[in-house]
């Protein structure tokens, strides 16, 4: 591809080190759609004849078929998916040699990655609604089930199971917004930036943008080939979701212990021990907790690739893809597994009620009653604290009463929990609808 300038090829021993094919293979559908759009743009500028355009489009569709069907023959010298596709296209039709006008692999890979990120962000939004829905429907079914709420993993005050489950749904809804932000960040069309300094050719950037359904054009050709912020945003959103799933998983692990016994793990989401016949382990939850490590690793690894890179494109940027793809795959897998795990949670009403009947959970209620009768809070706190110390604290009412008194916006009152669960379900539906419509269809 750069034969003119070189007398000798790259050392064969370095081909594997230099190649990114194993990783960026995943980009091929985007690379082909982007090449079709670029070719149409060249034709519209009068830089490519109709006949050549037709031959190129036809050739690209054939390359796509070969790749889809596993019939594509890779060469040792294919450095990445972009060179492999162009090499094969040119074997199929000599018109292929005209395709790369005005284009560099630098803006090409920036474009492919943005196309990938839009699809990934949309799939992630849809996957996250699976977990959110599962949490919302469990929350609705357990809106009035009382349980102890914890701080420092010590019994604190009464809450409801529904309220606690929705406390895991809210961060995931925020992650959905993070994924949508990452989508918007990727929604810029870089082609026409060339290697870094755009092109002397009259490229029709606006036409290519429309063809690929991008919201905007990139505005600086140097930034366009150097920027991976959109990928960093997406990987961060993946890490954030994975961290949230790990916290949900940890609650499930704790609840499933004999010591707590708040949930029973359904057989379908549990594993046994090869040695101890009695064991039923929360492996899926533990894996969710462990998998978060991968996502955090991806975030650190992408940030480290970008740190200190001089503008514009540097080959280091090839290392963006392992981190990006791993973060996306891991988040998608984890979200799907978490949805199944939540769907199969069976809460033990009696265990929960008995834990929630601990009178100490109502110590604050007693202090707050004193406040109602005019006692300054510090004084009330001390009085009740002494009763706890002396073992003479008497619950003023049943725990259900305490829950029904907790009726502020955002509080665990069963009516509020049920209403929020319904609203969360509706938000999930709206997010799924958004994901269905994004991104737009690519040229084929
Ligand atoms: N495989 C390369 C990457 O993923 C494509 C761009 C190569 N550009 C270059 N100037 N060597 O970043």
JSON list of N, CA, C and O and ligand atoms in Angstrom, two decimals, residues 20 24 79-80 82 104-106 109 228 313-315 317-318 320-321, ligand 1:
[
{"chain": "A", "resi": 20, "resn": "UNK", "atom": "N", "xyz": [-3.15, -5.51, 13.70]},
{"chain": "A", "resi": 20, "resn": "UNK", "atom": "CA", "xyz": [-4.26, -5.39, 14.67]},
{"chain": "A", "resi": 20, "resn": "UNK", "atom": "C", "xyz": [-5.48, -6.17, 14.20]},
{"chain": "A", "resi": 20, "resn": "UNK", "atom": "O", "xyz": [-6.56, -6.04, 14.75]},
{"chain": "A", "resi": 24, "resn": "UNK", "atom": "N", "xyz": [-9.29, -5.72, 15.31]},
{"chain": "A", "resi": 24, "resn": "UNK", "atom": "CA", "xyz": [-10.17, -4.78, 14.60]},
{"chain": "A", "resi": 24, "resn": "UNK", "atom": "C", "xyz": [-11.01, -5.45, 13.51]},
{"chain": "A", "resi": 24, "resn": "UNK", "atom": "O", "xyz": [-11.80, -4.79, 12.84]},
{"chain": "A", "resi": 79, "resn": "UNK", "atom": "N", "xyz": [-2.29, -5.55, 7.39]},
{"chain": "A", "resi": 79, "resn": "UNK", "atom": "CA", "xyz": [-1.89, -4.96, 8.66]},
{"chain": "A", "resi": 79, "resn": "UNK", "atom": "C", "xyz": [-3.08, -4.78, 9.60]},
{"chain": "A", "resi": 79, "resn": "UNK", "atom": "O", "xyz": [-2.97, -4.90, 10.82]},
{"chain": "A", "resi": 80, "resn": "UNK", "atom": "N", "xyz": [-4.20, -4.44, 9.01]},
{"chain": "A", "resi": 80, "resn": "UNK", "atom": "CA", "xyz": [-5.42, -4.28, 9.82]},
{"chain": "A", "resi": 80, "resn": "UNK", "atom": "C", "xyz": [-6.62, -4.54, 8.93]},
{"chain": "A", "resi": 80, "resn": "UNK", "atom": "O", "xyz": [-6.47, -4.84, 7.73]},
{"chain": "A", "resi": 82, "resn": "UNK", "atom": "N", "xyz": [-8.73, -2.53, 7.69]},
{"chain": "A", "resi": 82, "resn": "UNK", "atom": "CA", "xyz": [-8.90, -1.54, 6.61]},
{"chain": "A", "resi": 82, "resn": "UNK", "atom": "C", "xyz": [-8.05, -1.92, 5.39]},
{"chain": "A", "resi": 82, "resn": "UNK", "atom": "O", "xyz": [-8.54, -1.88, 4.26]},
{"chain": "A", "resi": 104, "resn": "UNK", "atom": "N", "xyz": [-7.41, 8.82, 4.69]},
{"chain": "A", "resi": 104, "resn": "UNK", "atom": "CA", "xyz": [-6.27, 8.19, 5.36]},
{"chain": "A", "resi": 104, "resn": "UNK", "atom": "C", "xyz": [-6.84, 7.13, 6.27]},
{"chain": "A", "resi": 104, "resn": "UNK", "atom": "O", "xyz": [-8.02, 7.21, 6.65]},
{"chain": "A", "resi": 105, "resn": "UNK", "atom": "N", "xyz": [-6.02, 6.15, 6.64]},
{"chain": "A", "resi": 105, "resn": "UNK", "atom": "CA", "xyz": [-6.55, 5.22, 7.63]},
{"chain": "A", "resi": 105, "resn": "UNK", "atom": "C", "xyz": [-6.80, 5.93, 8.96]},
{"chain": "A", "resi": 105, "resn": "UNK", "atom": "O", "xyz": [-7.55, 5.44, 9.79]},
{"chain": "A", "resi": 106, "resn": "UNK", "atom": "N", "xyz": [-6.17, 7.11, 9.12]},
{"chain": "A", "resi": 106, "resn": "UNK", "atom": "CA", "xyz": [-6.38, 7.82, 10.38]},
{"chain": "A", "resi": 106, "resn": "UNK", "atom": "C", "xyz": [-7.81, 8.32, 10.53]},
{"chain": "A", "resi": 106, "resn": "UNK", "atom": "O", "xyz": [-8.44, 8.13, 11.58]},
{"chain": "A", "resi": 109, "resn": "UNK", "atom": "N", "xyz": [-10.21, 5.05, 10.49]},
{"chain": "A", "resi": 109, "resn": "UNK", "atom": "CA", "xyz": [-10.37, 4.30, 11.74]},
{"chain": "A", "resi": 109, "resn": "UNK", "atom": "C", "xyz": [-11.15, 5.13, 12.76]},
{"chain": "A", "resi": 109, "resn": "UNK", "atom": "O", "xyz": [-11.96, 4.61, 13.54]},
{"chain": "A", "resi": 228, "resn": "UNK", "atom": "N", "xyz": [-9.97, 10.45, 21.01]},
{"chain": "A", "resi": 228, "resn": "UNK", "atom": "CA", "xyz": [-10.67, 9.22, 21.38]},
{"chain": "A", "resi": 228, "resn": "UNK", "atom": "C", "xyz": [-11.55, 9.46, 22.61]},
{"chain": "A", "resi": 228, "resn": "UNK", "atom": "O", "xyz": [-11.91, 8.52, 23.32]},
{"chain": "A", "resi": 313, "resn": "UNK", "atom": "N", "xyz": [-2.33, 11.86, 14.90]},
{"chain": "A", "resi": 313, "resn": "UNK", "atom": "CA", "xyz": [-2.43, 10.41, 15.05]},
{"chain": "A", "resi": 313, "resn": "UNK", "atom": "C", "xyz": [-1.07, 9.82, 15.42]},
{"chain": "A", "resi": 313, "resn": "UNK", "atom": "O", "xyz": [-0.03, 10.22, 14.90]},
{"chain": "A", "resi": 314, "resn": "UNK", "atom": "N", "xyz": [-1.06, 8.87, 16.33]},
{"chain": "A", "resi": 314, "resn": "UNK", "atom": "CA", "xyz": [0.12, 8.05, 16.63]},
{"chain": "A", "resi": 314, "resn": "UNK", "atom": "C", "xyz": [-0.33, 6.60, 16.67]},
{"chain": "A", "resi": 314, "resn": "UNK", "atom": "O", "xyz": [-1.46, 6.31, 17.03]},
{"chain": "A", "resi": 315, "resn": "UNK", "atom": "N", "xyz": [0.56, 5.72, 16.32]},
{"chain": "A", "resi": 315, "resn": "UNK", "atom": "CA", "xyz": [0.18, 4.31, 16.20]},
{"chain": "A", "resi": 315, "resn": "UNK", "atom": "C", "xyz": [-0.26, 3.73, 17.53]},
{"chain": "A", "resi": 315, "resn": "UNK", "atom": "O", "xyz": [-0.97, 2.72, 17.57]},
{"chain": "A", "resi": 317, "resn": "UNK", "atom": "N", "xyz": [-2.48, 4.64, 19.14]},
{"chain": "A", "resi": 317, "resn": "UNK", "atom": "CA", "xyz": [-3.95, 4.67, 19.14]},
{"chain": "A", "resi": 317, "resn": "UNK", "atom": "C", "xyz": [-4.55, 3.34, 18.69]},
{"chain": "A", "resi": 317, "resn": "UNK", "atom": "O", "xyz": [-5.72, 3.06, 18.96]},
{"chain": "A", "resi": 318, "resn": "UNK", "atom": "N", "xyz": [-3.77, 2.53, 18.02]},
{"chain": "A", "resi": 318, "resn": "UNK", "atom": "CA", "xyz": [-4.25, 1.20, 17.66]},
{"chain": "A", "resi": 318, "resn": "UNK", "atom": "C", "xyz": [-4.62, 0.40, 18.92]},
{"chain": "A", "resi": 318, "resn": "UNK", "atom": "O", "xyz": [-5.44, -0.51, 18.86]},
{"chain": "A", "resi": 320, "resn": "UNK", "atom": "N", "xyz": [-6.24, 1.41, 21.36]},
{"chain": "A", "resi": 320, "resn": "UNK", "atom": "CA", "xyz": [-7.52, 1.82, 21.96]},
{"chain": "A", "resi": 320, "resn": "UNK", "atom": "C", "xyz": [-8.55, 0.69, 21.88]},
{"chain": "A", "resi": 320, "resn": "UNK", "atom": "O", "xyz": [-9.40, 0.55, 22.76]},
{"chain": "A", "resi": 321, "resn": "UNK", "atom": "N", "xyz": [-8.44, -0.13, 20.81]},
{"chain": "A", "resi": 321, "resn": "UNK", "atom": "CA", "xyz": [-9.52, -1.06, 20.53]},
{"chain": "A", "resi": 321, "resn": "UNK", "atom": "C", "xyz": [-9.64, -2.22, 21.52]},
{"chain": "A", "resi": 321, "resn": "UNK", "atom": "O", "xyz": [-10.76, -2.55, 21.93]},
{"chain": "B", "resi": 1, "resn": "LIG", "atom": "N1", "xyz": [-4.69, -0.06, 12.55]},
{"chain": "B", "resi": 1, "resn": "LIG", "atom": "C1", "xyz": [-4.56, 1.34, 12.77]},
{"chain": "B", "resi": 1, "resn": "LIG", "atom": "C2", "xyz": [-5.30, 1.75, 14.05]},
{"chain": "B", "resi": 1, "resn": "LIG", "atom": "O1", "xyz": [-6.09, 1.00, 14.50]},
{"chain": "B", "resi": 1, "resn": "LIG", "atom": "C3", "xyz": [-5.15, 2.12, 11.64]},
{"chain": "B", "resi": 1, "resn": "LIG", "atom": "C4", "xyz": [-4.51, 3.45, 11.39]},
{"chain": "B", "resi": 1, "resn": "LIG", "atom": "C5", "xyz": [-3.13, 3.30, 10.91]},
{"chain": "B", "resi": 1, "resn": "LIG", "atom": "N2", "xyz": [-2.59, 4.56, 10.56]},
{"chain": "B", "resi": 1, "resn": "LIG", "atom": "C6", "xyz": [-1.27, 4.76, 10.42]},
{"chain": "B", "resi": 1, "resn": "LIG", "atom": "N3", "xyz": [-0.89, 5.93, 10.15]},
{"chain": "B", "resi": 1, "resn": "LIG", "atom": "N4", "xyz": [-0.43, 3.78, 10.60]},
{"chain": "B", "resi": 1, "resn": "LIG", "atom": "O2", "xyz": [-5.06, 2.78, 14.61]}
]
